[in-house]
DNA sequence: GCAAATTATGCAACCGGTTGCAAAAAAGGA
DNA sequence: TCCTTTTTTGCAACCGGTTGCATAATTTGC
């Protein structure tokens, strides 16, 4: 069925090594030889078996793409970018969906069995320890949307979540709100924790402003909706910092159902700036994450790791900015309250 | 670095074949031997190299998952289901994102280089010829969300798009609308064509009802929004059958911006029943696609193909049903018009 | 208890490539 | 032109497994 190197060698009347060499960049082959081999290969429709070659070269060009965020539309954008970035560099993404089980040992074994060259963990909810396990198993790993650390065990590419928390706090205050609140994602996620820390630290400077805190059970519409309903029943704040866009959209829906006008009666700012935030019927004011940069930087980092085995763990942190849309009242009306 | 079969063999003091055998199901090994080998393997942390074994067995357990729908949130649900279904059966999804280029030859070569056992094309927009090319290259292929054919070249799992078109038409008529319209997806997609065919065929039975047709440029919010704005300016119908949910949501946004109340002033029915259709601020009446069944059936079919090489091409068609939500006026108010 | 039948094990070849090494061919120098 | 240097080429071993076959060890039957 499949045509092999041997077939090409026979047809071209040369040795197998000669064929192998014409297909490996930088090998020593004369032009005459190369032409002969290429013709034979073309005639037979040969293309080298990447897996067989990996056996000797030790490189499969397979990259594990592992995530557990398969319910947040934001991550479709991320998967799109990752798969394309990897493909553009001649790497192939081997997808690992961790939604069901979360036994890291298992995940590592799967990746080992397929001798992936590296793993990119794309998740804001998997714990840092998860990425580390790959590293301990000797697999190069970069954790995109992971938490940076002063003692990094693993390469991390992320936004500055603490600064985002502060930025959200400052933004709400600049709008003149006097009772604001943090409506975070799951408390177990480092992204939630850091955004919380930043938000708290900024609000601490302004004791005259009432602040409250709560958390949605996960990064999803339903969790945001549910939590906001609870808050509305209990007596809501004037404006919220939502855990992420999808939580914020859930919260927004709850506000509207409750008969509140946004941004007149109540406001919210999200985080991510996913495509959907721009949709005219959502029009969410939010903090933009530069995912193109995060992804391309992650993949660049990964390619460096492939050549430069034990590089010192590095954190690449990108900054974010507020995107003004329609869910927070404008600055100049601040005095109206 | 990596511990190999040879290492285990040496530590256990047995031959390499013995080790190989204890790790291949159904091979002949005594209990004593198995225990000895398993201990050694455990001590060393050995796990067999799937790629090396594929060289002799001819099976990689790698399945190419190819799609070009990386901008429609509906497909995140599909990728989630596919990756899990494959994983559950011991298969690994090798993702191929065709959003950029669409050269089938290239796609085939990529899959061949990694000797995937099969390919599942998960796309409602790639042409049938695309899936066929894999088949011609000798790779088992199932096209999920592809078009069924009376002369199938390739295994297909899908819904009955023609019947869905009819169902939408019947649903709109049952609501008493007298001017209805089809707001399809991209005309080049077979899914659009079939839904159109069904819609037309049903409406043809009711010449007294005014019917019009148009198409969005792709399955996206923006395309739906843009097309609906155009229609609103030109004078809209009373109710629409949207190309899919995301197009419908775009159209819905345009309607609301135009100051129309849904479903009082204008109605729309989508297709897919993606998670978002249930969101309270969207609440889209739509036709439900049984994606869990489609996916698990696709994967089942694929696993059969792996053992039973040249099976006759088969089409598995699932039926859909209408999910009543808030974007179509209820049946009993039909007389009000 | 012994021969025959059955099951376990190891040897060696193979899967589809790559690569160090030595021999052959081509190029360069005088 | 002949010798030295450089480039090409093929041989053979190897990557990490699997598997047919022959032999060794067990089990079974009587």
XYZ file of C-alpha atoms (C1' of nucleotides) in Angstrom:
734
model
C 0.000 0.000 0.000
C 2.202 2.769 1.262
C 5.307 3.396 -0.787
C 8.497 3.332 1.236
C 11.978 4.618 0.927
C 13.131 1.226 -0.256
C 10.730 1.339 -3.201
C 12.064 4.707 -4.230
C 15.649 3.529 -3.869
C 15.025 0.546 -6.099
C 13.260 2.535 -8.759
C 15.982 5.163 -8.799
C 18.671 2.499 -8.668
C 20.414 4.012 -5.687
C 20.967 3.154 -2.067
C 18.385 3.751 0.627
C 20.664 6.225 2.324
C 20.725 8.306 -0.818
C 16.963 8.580 -0.758
C 16.925 9.384 2.902
C 19.479 12.109 2.319
C 17.604 13.848 -0.427
C 14.706 14.178 1.993
C 16.654 15.485 4.940
C 17.662 19.110 4.810
C 21.357 19.826 4.901
C 22.536 16.375 3.875
C 25.212 15.876 1.283
C 23.710 14.892 -2.086
C 24.781 15.808 -5.597
C 22.321 17.548 -7.857
C 22.295 14.616 -10.215
C 21.383 12.232 -7.409
C 18.767 14.551 -6.029
C 17.046 14.842 -9.384
C 17.064 11.108 -9.935
C 15.589 10.437 -6.505
C 13.027 13.173 -6.690
C 11.788 11.877 -9.983
C 11.420 8.359 -8.654
C 9.680 9.691 -5.555
C 7.297 11.716 -7.625
C 6.520 8.798 -9.892
C 5.708 6.626 -6.934
C 3.987 9.307 -4.878
C 6.339 8.864 -1.985
C 6.269 10.897 1.161
C 8.485 9.982 4.083
C 7.034 8.404 7.180
C 7.469 10.954 9.933
C 6.970 8.390 12.654
C 9.608 6.004 11.408
C 12.137 8.771 11.158
C 11.279 9.974 14.622
C 12.586 6.682 15.886
C 16.147 7.574 15.049
C 15.994 11.351 15.150
C 14.127 11.477 18.410
C 11.815 14.195 17.126
C 8.213 13.544 16.196
C 7.164 17.150 15.584
C 4.108 16.197 17.581
C 3.054 18.698 20.215
C 0.527 17.764 22.856
C -2.146 20.403 23.176
C -3.820 19.793 26.473
C -6.769 21.656 27.892
C -9.820 21.266 30.016
C -11.663 24.335 28.769
C -13.937 22.824 26.207
C -17.036 24.666 27.292
C -15.894 28.237 26.995
C -16.256 29.661 23.484
C -13.228 31.815 24.162
C -11.109 28.709 23.937
C -12.260 27.904 20.453
C -10.486 31.072 19.406
C -7.454 29.880 21.287
C -7.483 26.418 19.765
C -7.834 27.975 16.355
C -4.776 30.125 16.909
C -2.742 27.349 18.460
C -3.419 24.779 15.804
C -2.580 27.233 13.081
C 0.538 28.529 14.761
C 1.791 24.992 15.257
C 0.954 23.946 11.730
C 2.733 26.977 10.332
C 5.892 25.816 12.032
C 5.603 22.263 10.781
C 4.358 20.922 14.091
C 1.230 18.838 14.598
C -1.121 19.261 17.525
C -2.097 16.093 19.321
C -5.159 17.087 21.274
C -5.759 15.950 24.809
C -9.116 16.795 26.336
C -8.932 16.692 30.091
C -12.542 17.592 30.740
C -13.416 14.178 32.052
C -10.618 12.789 34.159
C -7.859 14.852 35.613
C -5.304 12.258 36.530
C -2.060 13.898 35.525
C -0.153 10.604 35.505
C -2.448 9.367 32.856
C -2.055 12.433 30.734
C 1.690 12.171 30.945
C 1.653 8.547 29.939
C -0.458 9.281 26.891
C 1.919 11.959 25.778
C 4.918 9.742 26.411
C 3.513 6.885 24.449
C 3.321 9.147 21.445
C 6.718 10.680 22.174
C 5.505 14.217 21.729
C 8.334 16.704 21.419
C 6.594 19.016 23.826
C 3.338 19.877 25.490
C 1.476 23.109 25.626
C -1.042 23.281 28.396
C -3.672 25.794 27.386
C -5.790 26.315 30.427
C -6.571 28.916 33.003
C -8.117 26.385 35.339
C -5.642 23.501 35.523
C -3.351 23.883 38.531
C 0.327 24.768 37.978
C 1.267 21.371 39.343
C -0.325 19.843 36.317
C 2.057 21.454 33.902
C 4.953 20.675 36.175
C 4.313 16.972 35.964
C 5.106 17.037 32.288
C 8.288 18.872 33.041
C 9.244 16.291 35.650
C 8.683 13.592 33.082
C 11.275 15.299 30.925
C 8.820 16.712 28.418
C 9.317 20.356 27.448
C 6.214 22.213 28.496
C 4.800 25.683 28.280
C 1.726 26.620 30.214
C -0.308 29.194 28.361
C -2.754 31.046 30.594
C -0.963 29.571 33.566
C 0.167 31.474 36.597
C 3.570 33.010 36.648
C 5.639 32.425 39.700
C 8.726 33.922 41.248
C 10.165 30.408 41.416
C 8.960 29.146 38.100
C 9.093 25.421 37.564
C 7.747 25.682 34.102
C 7.573 28.109 31.212
C 4.528 30.312 31.440
C 2.905 32.709 29.025
C 0.075 34.756 30.408
C -1.397 38.112 31.074
C -0.806 39.963 34.304
C -3.924 38.900 36.126
C -3.148 40.914 39.217
C -2.779 44.044 37.150
C -6.021 43.182 35.380
C -7.747 43.067 38.740
C -6.393 46.492 39.556
C -7.296 47.782 36.135
C -10.877 46.631 36.566
C -11.047 48.280 39.982
C -9.646 51.546 38.647
C -12.016 51.465 35.720
C -15.046 51.032 37.955
C -13.932 53.827 40.231
C -13.277 56.161 37.328
C -16.959 55.708 36.475
C -17.901 56.993 39.895
C -19.457 53.844 41.218
C -19.574 53.815 44.993
C -20.525 50.211 45.522
C -18.611 47.775 43.387
C -18.124 44.055 43.471
C -15.956 41.243 42.263
C -17.830 38.365 40.668
C -14.984 35.961 40.115
C -14.544 32.654 38.369
C -13.892 29.443 40.301
C -11.875 30.119 43.418
C -9.555 27.235 42.700
C -8.272 28.805 39.488
C -5.102 30.821 39.805
C -6.467 33.312 37.294
C -9.386 34.007 39.622
C -7.132 34.275 42.636
C -4.805 36.756 40.981
C -7.576 38.924 39.601
C -9.054 38.931 43.053
C -5.767 39.933 44.630
C -5.349 42.818 42.226
C -8.902 43.989 42.677
C -8.669 43.874 46.450
C -5.332 45.679 46.544
C -6.653 48.544 44.478
C -9.889 48.848 46.406
C -7.977 48.842 49.661
C -6.771 52.312 48.721
C -10.342 53.559 48.632
C -12.045 52.547 51.847
C -14.934 54.911 51.207
C -16.121 52.651 48.404
C -18.199 49.674 49.375
C -16.802 46.469 47.945
C -18.028 42.919 47.995
C -16.853 39.633 46.641
C -18.255 36.392 45.368
C -17.387 33.620 42.981
C -19.059 31.696 40.207
C -18.555 27.958 40.241
C -16.827 27.905 36.878
C -16.092 29.916 33.779
C -19.479 29.507 32.162
C -22.627 31.379 31.289
C -24.730 29.336 33.671
C -22.434 29.865 36.614
C -22.369 33.608 35.999
C -26.110 33.727 35.565
C -26.778 31.733 38.677
C -24.452 33.728 40.858
C -25.818 37.021 39.624
C -29.364 35.949 40.329
C -28.344 35.181 43.843
C -26.688 38.572 44.174
C -29.685 40.384 42.736
C -31.971 38.759 45.253
C -29.626 39.737 48.060
C -29.246 43.332 46.866
C -26.641 43.995 44.234
C -23.727 46.376 43.884
C -23.741 49.164 41.294
C -21.123 47.536 39.104
C -19.295 44.256 38.816
C -16.008 42.913 37.603
C -16.964 39.597 36.047
C -14.621 36.600 36.205
C -14.386 36.505 32.470
C -16.547 37.387 29.472
C -18.717 34.329 29.526
C -19.467 34.703 33.214
C -20.192 38.378 32.596
C -22.583 37.557 29.805
C -24.419 35.181 32.105
C -24.563 37.888 34.735
C -25.765 40.376 32.150
C -28.613 38.074 31.216
C -29.623 37.808 34.850
C -29.578 41.580 35.237
C -31.787 42.064 32.227
C -34.201 39.400 33.384
C -34.367 41.194 36.672
C -35.591 44.273 34.826
C -32.454 46.310 35.279
C -31.144 48.492 32.495
C -27.456 48.209 31.646
C -25.509 50.433 32.053
C -28.041 52.849 33.556
C -29.075 50.784 36.565
C -26.165 48.407 36.889
C -22.840 47.851 35.170
C -20.356 45.090 34.491
C -16.916 44.723 33.002
C -15.639 41.408 31.727
C -12.237 40.028 30.842
C -10.982 38.336 27.652
C -12.591 40.337 24.896
C -13.745 37.239 23.129
C -15.345 37.650 19.704
C -18.771 37.420 21.280
C -18.149 40.470 23.454
C -18.310 42.519 20.279
C -21.666 41.106 19.253
C -24.137 43.973 19.064
C -26.631 42.302 21.354
C -23.993 41.821 24.022
C -21.644 44.740 23.550
C -19.670 43.970 26.650
C -17.180 46.393 28.123
C -14.221 44.231 28.915
C -10.490 43.879 29.378
C -8.758 42.720 26.241
C -6.358 39.808 26.379
C -3.878 39.764 23.494
C -4.403 36.123 22.639
C -2.651 36.310 19.292
C 0.479 37.427 21.087
C 0.067 34.905 23.842
C -0.326 32.062 21.421
C 2.439 33.015 19.053
C 4.744 33.682 21.936
C 3.890 30.303 23.455
C 4.633 28.534 20.229
C 7.841 30.466 19.693
C 8.900 29.562 23.169
C 8.080 25.951 22.492
C 10.160 25.856 19.344
C 13.087 27.306 21.254
C 12.671 24.656 23.891
C 12.868 21.976 21.265
C 16.384 22.942 20.318
C 17.551 24.289 23.624
C 16.586 21.515 25.992
C 17.087 22.832 29.477
C 16.467 26.477 29.272
C 15.749 28.292 32.446
C 12.012 28.526 33.122
C 10.718 31.803 31.903
C 7.507 33.808 32.322
C 6.229 35.920 29.503
C 3.588 38.322 30.660
C 1.464 40.427 28.356
C -0.415 43.500 29.284
C -4.094 44.075 28.726
C -6.266 47.077 28.127
C -9.857 48.069 28.660
C -12.184 48.011 25.685
C -15.041 50.438 26.136
C -18.408 49.163 25.058
C -21.863 49.418 26.476
C -22.000 47.753 29.867
C -20.432 50.421 32.031
C -21.740 53.943 32.292
C -19.470 56.498 30.628
C -16.905 58.452 32.604
C -18.456 61.889 32.189
C -21.724 60.883 33.820
C -19.902 59.900 36.952
C -21.148 63.002 38.756
C -24.730 62.137 38.012
C -24.752 59.701 40.904
C 16.207 9.332 29.012
C 13.234 7.296 27.971
C 13.232 3.753 29.253
C 12.856 1.175 26.529
C 11.786 -2.372 26.230
C 15.405 -3.466 26.200
C 15.990 -1.881 29.604
C 13.051 -3.728 31.045
C 14.178 -6.976 29.492
C 17.626 -6.642 31.007
C 16.356 -5.771 34.433
C 13.902 -8.642 34.407
C 16.525 -10.954 32.940
C 14.325 -12.074 30.080
C 14.230 -11.642 26.344
C 12.873 -8.543 24.632
C 10.107 -10.574 23.072
C 8.920 -11.589 26.503
C 8.535 -7.976 27.488
C 6.808 -7.131 24.270
C 4.411 -9.982 24.806
C 3.390 -8.996 28.288
C 2.359 -5.661 26.876
C 0.375 -6.935 23.929
C -3.056 -8.286 24.682
C -3.666 -11.878 23.821
C -0.036 -12.942 23.624
C 1.210 -16.100 25.227
C 2.985 -15.394 28.530
C 3.031 -17.342 31.758
C 1.872 -15.675 34.940
C 5.308 -15.947 36.427
C 6.872 -14.196 33.470
C 4.202 -11.514 33.425
C 4.739 -10.713 37.067
C 8.493 -10.519 36.646
C 8.211 -8.206 33.669
C 5.550 -6.033 35.188
C 7.622 -5.509 38.252
C 10.653 -4.500 36.233
C 8.526 -2.203 34.111
C 7.038 -0.582 37.162
C 10.432 -0.115 38.768
C 11.735 1.581 35.680
C 8.571 3.500 34.854
C 8.313 1.955 31.438
C 5.527 2.606 29.010
C 5.711 1.242 25.500
C 6.371 3.543 22.593
C 3.207 3.548 20.531
C 4.951 4.948 17.492
C 7.645 2.316 17.388
C 5.124 -0.442 17.640
C 3.025 1.120 14.928
C 5.902 0.484 12.601
C 5.344 -3.233 12.687
C 1.684 -3.424 13.551
C 0.638 -0.831 11.016
C -1.703 0.839 13.496
C -0.931 4.148 15.145
C -4.262 4.692 16.875
C -3.950 8.202 15.594
C -7.083 9.651 14.042
C -6.932 12.825 12.017
C -9.627 15.249 13.087
C -9.956 17.742 10.300
C -12.192 20.749 10.234
C -12.440 24.281 8.962
C -15.109 25.459 11.384
C -13.011 27.151 13.994
C -15.144 30.254 14.272
C -18.480 28.762 15.134
C -18.925 28.092 18.865
C -21.114 25.154 17.965
C -18.030 23.342 16.824
C -16.350 23.643 20.177
C -19.088 21.391 21.473
C -18.380 19.043 18.618
C -14.633 19.002 19.181
C -15.248 18.350 22.832
C -17.404 15.349 22.049
C -15.086 14.021 19.364
C -11.929 14.235 21.383
C -13.554 12.517 24.311
C -15.178 9.831 22.248
C -11.870 9.058 20.559
C -9.951 9.082 23.810
C -12.466 6.748 25.384
C -11.720 4.233 22.676
C -7.967 4.515 23.034
C -7.577 6.671 19.954
C -5.765 9.995 19.785
C -7.012 12.945 17.796
C -4.457 14.628 15.578
C -5.998 17.969 14.819
C -5.845 19.537 11.389
C -7.143 23.077 11.082
C -8.027 23.853 7.512
C -9.155 27.409 8.092
C -6.233 28.882 6.223
C -5.393 26.822 3.197
C -7.715 24.355 1.600
C -5.393 22.332 -0.565
C -6.623 18.800 -0.065
C -3.400 17.262 -1.376
C -1.556 18.926 1.385
C -3.942 17.738 4.022
C -3.657 14.192 2.782
C 0.105 14.309 2.817
C 0.144 15.533 6.406
C -2.093 12.709 7.481
C -0.040 10.176 5.547
C 3.205 11.303 7.039
C 1.819 10.532 10.439
C 0.212 7.314 9.256
C -3.113 8.065 10.856
C -5.361 5.040 11.033
C -8.284 7.107 9.820
C -9.618 10.576 9.352
C -12.816 12.129 10.524
C -13.767 15.220 8.661
C -15.989 17.292 10.935
C -17.349 20.041 8.779
C -20.556 21.207 7.235
C -18.750 23.498 4.841
C -15.973 21.425 3.293
C -17.101 19.915 -0.012
C -17.723 16.162 -0.249
C -14.785 15.887 -2.637
C -12.544 16.806 0.237
C -13.405 13.771 2.257
C -13.198 11.605 -0.825
C -9.579 12.495 -1.396
C -8.656 10.814 1.840
C -10.551 7.772 0.752
C -8.739 7.720 -2.558
C -5.461 7.862 -0.704
C -6.489 4.680 1.061
C -7.231 6.312 4.394
C -10.484 5.266 6.094
C -12.615 8.343 6.380
C -15.934 9.351 7.828
C -17.412 12.709 7.075
C -19.450 13.984 9.981
C -21.874 16.728 9.019
C -21.215 15.883 5.394
C -23.823 15.391 2.738
C -25.254 11.995 2.197
C -25.457 10.791 -1.340
C -27.258 8.065 -3.226
C -23.888 7.031 -4.639
C -21.812 7.478 -1.530
C -18.062 7.549 -2.018
C -17.418 7.968 1.621
C -19.000 7.201 4.976
C -21.252 9.995 6.107
C -22.947 10.754 9.389
C -25.346 13.624 9.372
C -28.782 14.924 9.998
C -31.424 14.997 7.307
C -30.944 18.546 6.165
C -33.707 18.399 3.601
C -36.157 17.249 6.220
C -34.926 20.002 8.514
C -35.732 22.526 5.817
C -39.234 21.104 5.560
C -39.587 21.005 9.304
C -38.666 24.658 9.561
C -41.163 25.542 6.861
C -43.929 23.575 8.544
C -43.109 25.142 11.871
C -43.353 28.657 10.486
C -46.641 27.876 8.788
C -48.091 26.351 11.899
C -47.499 29.710 13.554
C -49.679 31.382 10.964
C -47.025 33.488 9.335
C -48.008 34.545 5.859
C -44.707 35.912 4.701
C -41.738 33.747 5.562
C -38.155 33.626 4.418
C -35.084 31.487 4.251
C -31.917 33.162 5.493
C -29.393 30.492 4.630
C -25.739 29.912 5.313
C -23.160 30.058 2.543
C -24.611 28.841 -0.733
C -21.586 26.677 -1.410
C -22.222 24.501 1.648
C -24.188 21.333 1.026
C -25.923 21.807 4.344
C -27.280 25.142 3.135
C -28.320 23.695 -0.205
C -30.201 20.817 1.343
C -31.979 22.940 3.925
C -32.939 25.238 1.098
C -34.263 22.367 -0.980
C -36.397 21.116 1.865
C -37.711 24.538 2.696
C -38.608 25.257 -0.910
C -40.288 21.915 -1.422
C -42.537 22.415 1.570
C -43.413 25.986 0.727
C -44.247 24.971 -2.808
C -47.313 23.255 -1.379
C -48.552 26.562 -0.025
C -48.476 29.110 -2.832
C -50.635 31.519 -0.856
C -47.726 32.161 1.485
C -45.154 34.674 0.363
C -41.675 33.260 0.516
C -38.284 34.777 -0.110
C -34.714 33.596 0.014
C -31.293 34.919 0.745
C -27.959 33.736 2.040
C -25.408 34.823 4.569
C -21.803 34.676 3.449
C -20.805 32.181 6.105
C -21.910 30.500 9.306
C -21.148 33.412 11.607
C -22.792 36.052 13.728
C -21.494 38.867 11.560
C -22.745 37.344 8.347
C -26.192 36.789 9.843
C -26.266 40.263 11.279
C -25.180 41.875 8.040
C -27.656 39.987 5.908
C -30.540 40.707 8.259
C -29.757 44.415 8.266
C -29.927 44.376 4.527
C -33.250 42.562 4.651
C -34.667 44.909 7.247
C -33.825 47.894 5.091
C -35.471 46.251 2.104
C -38.601 45.261 4.021
C -38.476 42.028 5.957
C -40.608 38.924 6.108
C -42.606 38.051 9.224
C -40.408 35.117 10.143
C -37.127 33.577 9.107
C -35.458 30.223 9.017
C -31.861 31.048 9.867
C -28.984 29.093 8.333
C -27.868 27.951 11.748
C -27.969 29.202 15.316
C -25.083 31.580 15.086
C -26.442 33.198 11.937
C -29.816 33.408 13.641
C -28.342 35.081 16.671
C -26.702 37.647 14.413
C -30.016 38.206 12.686
C -31.754 38.492 16.035
C -29.342 41.209 17.092
C -30.072 43.110 13.902
C -33.823 42.823 14.486
C -33.518 44.144 18.007
C -31.318 47.019 16.904
C -33.933 47.849 14.332
C -36.419 48.287 17.141
C -38.437 45.182 16.412
C -39.763 43.015 19.204
C -39.192 39.279 18.959
C -41.408 37.333 18.608
C -44.204 39.923 18.493
C -43.016 41.845 15.449
C -40.770 39.351 13.776
C -39.695 35.760 14.340
C -36.802 33.443 13.619
C -35.987 29.783 13.992
C -32.419 28.527 13.991
C -30.778 25.154 13.577
C -28.291 23.275 15.771
C -29.511 23.964 19.273
C -26.074 24.925 20.446
C -25.595 25.567 24.147
C -25.878 29.273 23.537
C -29.366 28.958 22.122
C -30.506 28.141 25.656
C -28.940 31.242 27.145
C -31.692 33.313 28.684
C -30.749 36.444 26.798
C -30.931 34.609 23.499
C -33.566 31.966 24.050
C -33.629 30.915 20.439
C -36.310 28.653 19.031
C -34.350 26.200 16.952
C -34.089 22.749 15.447
C -32.096 20.404 17.604
C -29.276 18.374 16.098
C -28.424 15.271 18.121
C -24.688 15.882 18.130
C -23.936 13.348 20.823
C -25.438 10.671 18.599
C -23.747 11.983 15.515
C -20.368 12.020 17.155
C -20.603 8.688 18.876
C -21.973 7.118 15.745
C -19.128 8.614 13.719
C -16.548 7.260 16.081
C -18.204 3.862 16.216
C -18.238 3.780 12.470
C -14.584 4.723 12.411
C -13.617 1.955 14.778
C -15.454 -0.530 12.602
C -13.612 0.770 9.590
C -10.330 0.168 11.310
C -10.937 -3.541 11.523
C -13.077 -3.970 8.465
C -11.044 -2.181 5.833
C -13.224 -1.941 2.771
C -16.718 -1.722 4.041
C -19.322 -0.402 1.725
C -19.813 3.359 2.140
C -22.675 4.013 4.434
C -24.783 7.027 5.391
C -26.106 7.362 8.892
C -28.782 9.979 9.115
C -30.234 11.269 12.346
C -33.483 13.056 12.755
C -33.964 16.398 14.406
C -36.733 18.085 16.295
C -37.908 21.576 17.019
C -37.102 23.095 20.383
C -39.625 25.731 21.338
C -38.178 28.831 22.896
C -38.861 32.495 22.569
C -38.175 33.632 19.030
C -41.289 32.420 17.282
C -44.777 33.433 18.283
C -46.747 30.615 19.851
C -49.127 28.484 17.837
C -52.321 29.607 19.484
C -51.842 33.257 18.638
C -51.683 32.450 14.979
C -55.135 33.904 14.418
C -54.132 37.253 15.844
C -52.576 38.218 12.530
C 6.203 -42.849 34.354
C 6.551 -41.867 29.519
C 5.206 -40.168 25.025
C 2.336 -36.813 22.863
C 0.212 -32.455 22.874
C 0.271 -27.950 24.488
C 2.138 -23.709 26.069
C 6.273 -20.450 26.914
C 10.331 -18.585 25.593
C 14.162 -16.799 22.782
C 16.349 -15.963 18.339
C 16.567 -13.275 14.521
C 14.460 -10.790 10.931
C 11.731 -7.037 10.021
C 8.899 -2.354 10.163
C 10.722 2.535 7.640
C 13.655 5.286 8.271
C 18.804 7.704 9.843
C 23.674 8.118 10.348
C 28.858 7.099 11.377
C 32.250 5.416 8.815
C 35.011 4.050 4.999
C 35.471 3.726 0.143
C 34.683 5.972 -4.310
C 34.296 9.927 -7.071
C 35.071 14.635 -8.067
C 37.534 18.873 -7.488
C 41.672 21.531 -6.582
C 46.649 22.479 -6.604
C 51.191 22.460 -8.419
C 49.262 14.942 -15.072
C 49.520 13.141 -10.478
C 48.641 13.734 -5.729
C 45.920 15.820 -2.084
C 41.636 17.525 -0.404
C 36.794 17.637 -0.479
C 32.398 15.893 -1.624
C 29.244 11.785 -2.630
C 27.829 7.419 -2.005
C 26.870 2.851 0.037
C 27.288 -0.393 3.823
C 25.705 -1.781 7.974
C 24.163 -0.876 12.482
C 20.689 1.160 14.966
C 16.059 3.505 16.716
C 12.042 0.680 19.775
C 9.280 -2.259 19.089
C 6.690 -7.080 16.901
C 6.308 -11.695 15.246
C 7.180 -16.360 12.712
C 9.587 -20.119 13.788
C 12.172 -23.453 16.336
C 13.309 -25.066 20.749
C 12.471 -25.653 25.680
C 9.375 -26.279 29.356
C 4.812 -27.870 30.947
C 0.771 -30.195 30.866
C -2.143 -33.940 29.499
C -3.514 -38.655 28.577
C -3.107 -43.300 29.479
